[in-house]
């Protein structure tokens, strides 16, 4: 939910499977006129929600909330689900912005999820083909996470309508990926038992094409660890010898890690920021912290990197006569995705096909690609073959991003659908990846992705052999020789304080830009943006 830097966003976060040889198509199911009619009906129900899709997507885009601060987003989405008969379990896994919505009864239990958080400093006017923030420095949907839950809600409401009409048994569950950019919640959902009764999980992540894959993934898993050092303050000019600098310890740990990089595996990725480097230059910092992401291809390799980090921190304290503590802020297992469900979904992707892009859509895409200095390929026009492998040899992996959907994929048969609401142009986690996300490109991609999800859920509800086959793959292939062990420890808790200060700073101004669908047909209209805006205004000439 990653072979080249400029691949689709979904590739950038490491949830797609390897680009291997295309798989032969799954055997076609026998003719089933009743199932065909259900699918026609559910497709029409999705199409009937076109206006809602636009409204839901644009609203979440305007809230623009980073991890653990998705209060407006969750209030808005759960309100829609409550109005449509879903019961809501709030405060899922002790996380204020997390929830589980449920409707229906009996088996199978199908869980539909997608992430809802955004990126710091990625504020961007939609439909404008260059960097132009709505609010300078504010967060924005530079990963496109505003679109996934509107997709899943549209699919769920369409399926619910057909289930009611045809008296179909089954349970629908919808849940948000809170703080995915912090890899902050899904392992806690698993620990809380949120998926213990789920039969199949369908996850959605924005991309630039309509696709699904199965098997082992090329991306890394990871653990997110903050090291906090404690020293002693002193006047940095008057009596520096009486101080013990916690910042020195941070810097020495970082120096040590950067020298060690040369001798780590090619598959690893590691990066850090210093959230606390002291108070002011004339005070020896009595405390300081550094926050690391340690990424690798397996649980064992992640643990090895983590232990190296711990040793670096200990060595830094020995050099500076300081102390350190450590806390885990998030984690993610490398994903593995279900073959049976992916084959079923891919067949529906081929039925649905890709949206018809307008000249304006293509003009925006090419303008963004030109701005980002990547090939001007426009938007997707061809469905890719289904790809996947049960296992990718470790020597073929070259590292990449992570997504904590991996933790869920090792507890219940799971697939991730990518849908074409974004433009293949931005580097990921960037303002450029927000440009399309409240435009007709996003709306069309959501509609077509929702249709694929809805058709796949109808398959799972009416063909019980698919659920049996999915669990056979899960039990006898995926987990036969590898069992899930959480990277979070029993004492670890969700880092719900993260981004709080950021939103206290920006939310008052951001509220002025919340989308009001009672006054404006689209968010573009509210912002006064002509679609597409592809030509930069001329700079005033010097006098």
C-alpha positions as a printed Julia matrix, in Angstrom:
543×3 Matrix{Float64}:
   0.0     0.0     0.0
   9.49    0.42   -5.83
  12.16   -0.09   -8.25
  12.71    3.48   -9.46
  12.74    6.77   -7.62
  10.02    8.27   -9.77
   7.56    5.41   -9.55
   4.04    5.94   -8.28
   3.53    7.0    -4.67
   2.51    3.49   -3.76
   5.93    2.34   -4.9
   7.57    5.08   -2.85
   6.18    3.71    0.4
   7.16    0.13   -0.25
   3.87   -1.76   -0.3
   3.91   -3.13   -3.82
   5.28   -6.51   -4.7
   8.25   -7.23   -6.92
   8.18   -6.49  -10.62
   8.53  -10.11  -11.68
   7.28  -11.91  -14.71
   3.54  -11.6   -15.21
   1.5   -14.46  -13.78
  -0.84  -16.6   -15.89
  -4.47  -15.65  -15.3
  -6.35  -17.52  -12.59
  -8.86  -20.09  -13.82
 -12.11  -18.39  -14.69
 -15.04  -19.07  -12.38
 -18.02  -20.87  -13.94
 -20.81  -18.67  -15.34
 -22.93  -17.22  -12.55
 -25.68  -14.91  -13.84
 -26.79  -13.95  -10.33
 -23.26  -12.91   -9.33
 -22.91  -10.98  -12.58
 -26.1    -9.08  -11.75
 -24.87   -8.31   -8.22
 -21.69   -6.9    -9.74
 -23.56   -4.76  -12.25
 -25.72   -3.43   -9.44
 -22.81   -2.65   -7.11
 -20.94   -0.9    -9.93
 -23.94    1.32  -10.58
 -24.17    2.08   -6.85
 -20.55    3.28   -6.86
 -21.19    5.44   -9.93
 -24.19    6.99   -8.16
 -21.83    8.22   -5.43
 -19.66   10.27   -7.77
 -20.66   13.56   -6.16
 -20.14   12.2    -2.64
 -16.71   10.86   -3.59
 -15.65   14.34   -4.69
 -17.06   15.95   -1.55
 -15.54   13.41    0.86
 -12.14   13.51   -0.82
 -11.93   17.29   -1.02
 -13.03   17.69    2.6
 -10.33   15.39    3.93
  -7.78   17.1     1.69
  -8.71   20.43    3.28
  -8.31   19.1     6.86
  -4.68   18.17    6.08
  -3.86   16.55    9.42
  -0.57   14.76   10.21
  -0.21   11.56   12.21
  -2.09   11.2    15.52
  -3.8    14.58   14.98
  -6.47   13.43   12.5
  -9.34   14.67   14.68
 -11.33   16.54   12.04
 -10.77   13.75    9.52
 -11.95   10.99   11.84
 -14.94   13.01   13.05
 -15.98   13.64    9.46
 -15.54   10.06    8.22
 -17.21    8.4    11.2
 -20.1    10.86   10.82
 -20.69    9.58    7.28
 -20.6     5.97    8.45
 -22.91    6.6    11.42
 -25.45    8.23    9.09
 -25.35    5.05    7.01
 -26.0     2.62    9.83
 -22.49    1.63   10.91
 -21.65    1.26   14.58
 -18.39    2.94   15.61
 -15.82    1.69   18.1
 -13.8     4.78   18.98
 -10.37    5.08   20.6
  -9.21    1.87   18.89
  -6.07    0.48   20.58
  -6.04    3.51   22.89
  -5.51    5.93   19.97
  -7.87    8.95   20.06
  -8.16    9.32   16.26
  -8.49    5.58   15.52
 -11.78    3.72   15.16
 -13.47    0.64   13.76
 -16.81    0.91   11.96
 -18.97   -2.23   11.63
 -22.12   -3.16    9.74
 -23.76   -6.52    8.99
 -23.62   -9.91   10.66
 -22.01  -13.27   10.23
 -19.25  -14.48    7.98
 -17.28  -13.55    6.02
 -15.89  -10.53    7.83
 -14.27   -8.16    5.33
 -12.12   -5.29    6.62
 -11.55   -2.26    4.39
  -8.84    0.2     5.39
  -6.72    3.1     4.18
  -4.44    5.73    5.7
  -5.64    9.22    6.62
  -2.59   11.21    7.8
  -0.49   13.64    5.8
   3.01   15.09    5.48
   4.62   18.01    7.38
   5.3    21.1     5.26
   3.5    19.66    2.21
   0.71   22.25    1.96
  -0.14   22.73   -1.71
  -2.86   24.29   -3.81
  -4.51   21.51   -5.84
  -4.52   21.78   -9.6
  -1.55   24.17   -9.66
   1.43   22.66  -11.45
   4.19   24.16   -9.31
   4.93   24.67   -5.63
   2.32   27.03   -4.23
   1.3    26.23   -0.64
  -2.11   27.07    0.75
  -0.34   27.97    4.0
   3.44   28.19    3.97
   5.02   25.58    6.25
   1.74   23.83    7.06
   1.12   20.11    6.57
  -0.57   18.85    3.43
  -1.58   15.67    1.64
   1.75   15.09   -0.1
   1.13   11.33    0.0
  -2.49   11.38   -1.12
  -3.91    9.82    2.03
  -7.02   12.0     1.78
  -8.4     9.7    -0.93
  -8.28    6.16    0.44
 -11.03    6.2     3.05
 -13.47    8.0     0.7
 -12.77    5.14   -1.73
 -13.42    2.48    0.9
 -16.57    4.2     2.17
 -17.95    4.48   -1.37
 -17.24    0.77   -1.94
 -18.73   -0.23    1.42
 -21.95    1.75    0.97
 -22.42    0.29   -2.51
 -21.9    -3.25   -1.2
 -24.18   -2.59    1.78
 -26.99   -1.56   -0.58
 -26.7    -4.78   -2.59
 -26.41   -6.89    0.58
 -29.64   -5.36    1.88
 -31.44   -5.83   -1.42
 -30.29   -9.44   -1.9
 -30.21  -10.47    1.79
 -26.53  -11.42    1.65
 -24.8   -12.45    4.85
 -21.51  -10.92    5.9
 -19.9    -8.2     7.98
 -18.15   -5.06    6.74
 -15.54   -3.34    8.88
 -13.88   -0.03    7.99
 -10.82    1.33    9.74
  -8.3     4.17    9.21
  -4.55    3.95    9.05
  -3.74    6.59   11.64
  -0.17    7.99   11.63
   1.02    5.71    8.82
   3.8     8.15    7.99
   5.07    7.49   11.51
   4.45    3.72   11.16
   2.63    4.38   14.37
  -0.54    2.31   14.78
  -1.19   -0.89   12.86
   1.0    -3.08   15.09
  -0.98   -1.7    18.03
  -4.25   -2.53   16.23
  -3.04   -6.12   15.86
  -1.98   -6.28   19.5
  -5.43   -4.99   20.54
  -7.12   -7.8    18.6
  -8.77   -5.52   16.03
  -8.41   -8.17   13.28
  -8.88  -11.36   15.27
 -12.29  -12.13   13.68
 -11.5   -10.74   10.2
 -11.49  -13.14    7.23
 -10.04  -10.84    4.55
  -8.47   -7.37    4.66
  -8.52   -5.11    1.6
  -6.26   -2.08    1.93
  -6.15    0.88   -0.46
  -3.27    3.21   -1.23
  -3.09    5.92   -3.86
  -0.92    5.38   -6.92
  -0.78    6.34  -10.57
  -2.33    3.15  -11.99
  -5.01    0.64  -11.05
  -3.22   -2.46   -9.82
  -2.73   -5.12   -7.19
   0.06   -7.6    -6.52
   0.67  -10.65   -4.37
   3.44  -12.37   -2.46
   6.66  -11.07   -0.99
   7.37   -7.35   -1.22
  10.49   -5.47   -2.26
  10.1    -2.88    0.49
  11.65   -2.92    3.95
  10.12   -3.33    7.36
  11.34   -1.01   10.08
  11.4     0.14   13.67
  11.16    3.78   14.72
  13.25    4.55   17.81
  13.91    7.76   19.71
  17.07    7.99   21.84
  17.06   10.66   24.54
  20.29   11.61   26.27
  20.59   13.26   29.67
  23.58   15.34   30.74
  24.14   18.42   32.92
  23.61   22.07   32.05
  26.21   24.76   32.58
  27.09   28.22   31.3
  28.55   27.39   27.88
  31.07   30.25   28.11
  31.5    30.79   31.87
  31.92   27.19   33.05
  31.59   24.72   30.18
  33.77   22.19   32.03
  30.98   21.78   34.55
  28.5    20.69   31.88
  27.91   17.34   30.19
  26.37   17.91   26.8
  23.5    15.65   25.78
  23.78   17.17   22.3
  27.39   15.98   22.08
  26.1    12.47   22.73
  23.5    12.82   19.96
  26.09   14.07   17.49
  28.59   11.34   18.39
  25.92    8.67   17.96
  25.06   10.09   14.56
  28.71   10.27   13.52
  29.19    6.68   14.57
  26.11    5.57   12.63
  27.18    7.43    9.5
  30.6     5.74    9.56
  28.91    2.37   10.11
  26.63    2.79    7.08
  29.42    1.71    4.73
  29.46   -1.67    6.42
  25.71   -2.3     6.54
  23.81   -4.39    4.01
  22.74   -2.87    0.69
  19.11   -3.64    1.6
  19.05   -1.35    4.62
  17.77    2.2     4.81
  18.39    4.35    7.88
  17.75    8.01    8.54
  17.32   10.33   11.49
  16.26   13.77   12.67
  17.16   15.64   15.85
  13.85   16.77   17.39
  15.6    18.22   20.46
  19.08   19.7    20.15
  19.06   21.88   23.27
  17.56   25.2    24.22
  20.04   27.95   23.29
  23.75   28.16   22.48
  24.94   29.58   25.8
  23.48   26.69   27.81
  25.18   23.29   27.66
  22.26   21.05   26.62
  21.18   18.91   29.59
  18.93   16.83   27.32
  18.76   16.08   23.61
  17.21   13.42   21.44
  17.64   11.8    18.06
  14.95    9.85   16.21
  15.92    6.97   13.93
  14.15    4.81   11.36
  15.96    1.46   11.02
  14.75   -0.33    7.87
  15.59   -3.83    6.69
  14.04   -6.74    4.79
  13.18   -9.06    7.7
  12.38   -9.13   11.39
  15.82  -10.56   12.22
  17.71   -7.97   10.18
  15.65   -5.12   11.67
  16.48   -6.37   15.16
  20.19   -6.48   14.27
  20.1    -2.84   13.12
  18.25   -1.83   16.26
  20.9    -3.5    18.41
  23.65   -1.65   16.52
  21.78    1.58   17.25
  21.57    0.73   20.93
  25.32    0.05   21.0
  25.99    3.39   19.31
  23.88    5.18   21.92
  25.68    3.42   24.76
  29.07    4.28   23.28
  28.02    7.93   22.95
  27.14    8.06   26.65
  30.54    6.61   27.54
  32.29    9.33   25.54
  30.24   12.15   27.06
  29.54   10.9    30.59
  25.81   11.09   29.93
  22.89    8.65   30.16
  20.3     7.57   27.61
  16.8     6.17   27.44
  15.05    4.74   24.4
  11.43    4.51   23.3
   9.81    2.88   20.29
   7.56    5.25   18.3
   6.44    2.85   15.6
   7.2    -0.26   13.58
   6.3    -2.12   10.41
   6.78   -5.65    9.18
   7.68   -6.19    5.51
   4.41   -7.0     3.78
   3.26  -10.23    2.16
   0.05  -10.16    0.14
  -2.5   -12.84   -0.63
  -2.45  -14.59   -3.99
  -6.1   -15.71   -4.13
  -7.53  -12.3    -3.26
  -5.09  -10.53   -5.59
  -6.08  -12.78   -8.5
  -9.74  -12.14   -7.78
  -9.17   -8.39   -7.56
  -7.05   -8.27  -10.72
  -9.86   -9.92  -12.69
 -12.13   -7.11  -11.5
  -9.52   -4.49  -12.41
  -9.56   -5.81  -15.95
 -13.37   -5.59  -15.98
 -13.44   -2.01  -14.67
 -10.49   -0.63  -16.64
  -9.02    2.85  -16.3
 -10.81    6.21  -16.2
 -11.22    8.3   -19.33
  -8.93   11.25  -18.75
  -9.9    14.67  -20.02
  -7.58   17.0   -21.91
  -7.39   19.09  -18.75
  -6.34   16.07  -16.67
  -3.57   15.19  -19.11
  -2.44   18.81  -19.37
  -2.04   19.03  -15.58
  -0.16   15.73  -15.42
   2.29   16.73  -18.12
   2.79   20.19  -16.61
   3.65   18.65  -13.24
   6.0    16.16  -14.89
   7.66   19.03  -16.75
   8.0    20.99  -13.5
   9.54   17.97  -11.75
  11.86   17.29  -14.72
  10.64   13.74  -15.32
   9.34   12.19  -18.57
   6.05   13.74  -19.71
   4.06   10.52  -19.87
   0.7    11.94  -18.82
  -1.67    9.55  -17.04
  -2.05    5.78  -17.09
  -3.8     4.3   -20.12
  -2.95    0.6   -19.77
  -3.6    -1.98  -17.04
  -0.43   -3.8   -16.01
  -0.32   -7.6   -15.73
  -0.72   -9.19  -12.31
   2.68   -9.82  -10.76
   3.95  -11.61   -7.69
   6.23  -14.24   -6.18
   5.92  -16.28   -3.01
   9.45  -15.27   -2.01
  11.97  -12.82   -3.43
  15.59  -13.85   -2.75
  17.14  -11.39   -0.34
  20.02  -10.68   -2.7
  17.52   -9.28   -5.23
  16.09   -6.77   -2.77
  17.53   -3.29   -2.65
  15.55   -1.71    0.14
  12.91    0.98    0.08
   9.97    2.37    1.99
   7.77    0.69    4.57
   4.09    0.5     5.46
   2.67   -0.96    8.63
  -0.04   -2.72    6.61
   2.69   -5.36    6.68
   1.79   -6.19   10.29
  -1.82   -6.83    9.32
  -0.78   -8.87    6.28
   0.92  -11.36    8.61
  -2.23  -11.77   10.7
  -5.0   -12.02    8.1
  -5.03  -12.53    4.29
  -4.5    -9.03    2.9
  -4.1    -7.22   -0.42
  -3.41   -3.61   -1.3
  -5.1    -1.96   -4.26
  -3.37    1.01   -5.85
  -5.7     3.38   -7.73
  -4.84    6.15  -10.22
  -5.54    9.36   -8.29
  -1.99   10.66   -8.48
   0.52   11.67  -11.13
   3.74    9.79  -11.77
   5.95   12.78  -11.12
   6.64   13.6    -7.47
   9.3    11.95   -5.31
   6.79   10.97   -2.64
   6.27   12.71    0.72
   6.37   16.0    -1.16
   4.14   18.94   -2.13
   4.19   17.72   -5.75
   2.33   14.58   -4.73
  -0.52   16.74   -3.41
  -1.18   18.61   -6.68
  -3.71   16.16   -8.12
  -5.32   15.13   -4.86
  -8.36   17.45   -4.93
  -8.85   17.49   -8.7
 -10.85   15.4   -11.18
  -7.83   13.09  -11.48
  -8.22   12.09   -7.84
 -12.01   11.85   -8.05
 -11.93    9.55  -11.08
  -9.22    7.36   -9.6
 -11.22    6.93   -6.39
 -14.4     6.06   -8.28
 -12.7     3.37  -10.35
 -10.79    2.01   -7.35
 -14.0     1.88   -5.31
 -15.69   -0.06   -8.07
 -12.9    -2.67   -8.05
 -13.07   -3.0    -4.26
 -16.86   -3.34   -4.34
 -16.76   -6.02   -7.03
 -14.1    -7.92   -5.08
 -16.1    -7.79   -1.86
 -19.14   -9.15   -3.72
 -16.95  -12.02   -4.95
 -15.82  -12.77   -1.4
 -19.37  -12.6    -0.01
 -20.86  -14.94   -2.61
 -18.0   -17.36   -3.33
 -16.94  -18.88    0.01
 -14.31  -21.01   -1.7
 -12.28  -17.83   -2.26
 -12.01  -17.19    1.47
 -11.02  -20.83    2.02
  -8.36  -20.62   -0.68
  -7.06  -17.32    0.69
  -6.56  -18.88    4.12
  -4.97  -21.97    2.56
  -2.34  -19.71    0.95
  -1.92  -17.79    4.21
  -1.49  -20.9     6.38
   0.35  -23.25    4.04
   2.47  -20.89    1.96
   2.92  -17.46    3.53
   3.22  -18.43    7.2
   4.4   -22.03    6.8
   7.99  -21.18    7.72
   7.69  -17.61    9.0
   5.61  -16.48   11.98
   4.73  -12.97   13.03
   6.46  -11.56   16.11
   5.69   -7.92   16.77
   8.56   -5.45   16.76
   6.78   -3.34   19.37
   7.44   -4.46   22.95
   4.82   -5.03   25.66
   5.73   -1.74   27.34
   5.48    0.32   24.14
   2.48    2.62   23.68
   1.24    4.63   20.68
   3.08    7.95   20.34
  -0.1    10.01   20.37
   1.73   13.2    21.37
   3.51   13.46   18.03
   2.55   16.44   15.81
   0.48   18.02   18.61
   2.56   21.2    18.78
   2.66   21.44   14.99
  -1.12   21.45   14.76
  -1.51   23.86   17.66
   0.58   26.25   15.56
  -1.14   25.75   12.2
  -4.71   24.56   12.86
  -6.25   28.01   13.6
  -5.15   29.28   10.17
  -5.92   25.97    8.43
  -9.54   26.08    9.64
 -10.1    29.1     7.41
  -9.48   26.85    4.4
 -11.69   23.89    5.33
 -13.87   22.92    2.38
 -17.52   24.01    2.58
 -19.52   21.85    0.13
 -22.72   23.74    0.95
 -21.26   26.82   -0.76
 -18.9    25.43   -3.37
 -19.2    22.52   -5.77
 -15.49   21.65   -5.46
 -12.52   22.66   -3.37
 -10.92   24.09   -6.51
 -13.88   26.47   -6.8
 -13.59   27.47   -3.15
  -9.9    28.28   -3.58
 -10.56   30.15   -6.83
  -8.28   27.87   -8.86
  -8.82   27.45  -12.58
  -8.4    23.8   -13.59
  -5.77   23.13  -14.7
  -3.39   25.94  -13.8
  -0.31   25.08  -15.83
   1.33   28.39  -16.71
   3.2    30.32  -14.06
   2.3    34.0   -13.88
   4.92   36.26  -15.37
   7.31   37.8   -12.88
   7.05   41.58  -12.68
   9.85   43.29  -14.58
  12.45   45.2   -12.63
  11.93   48.96  -12.61
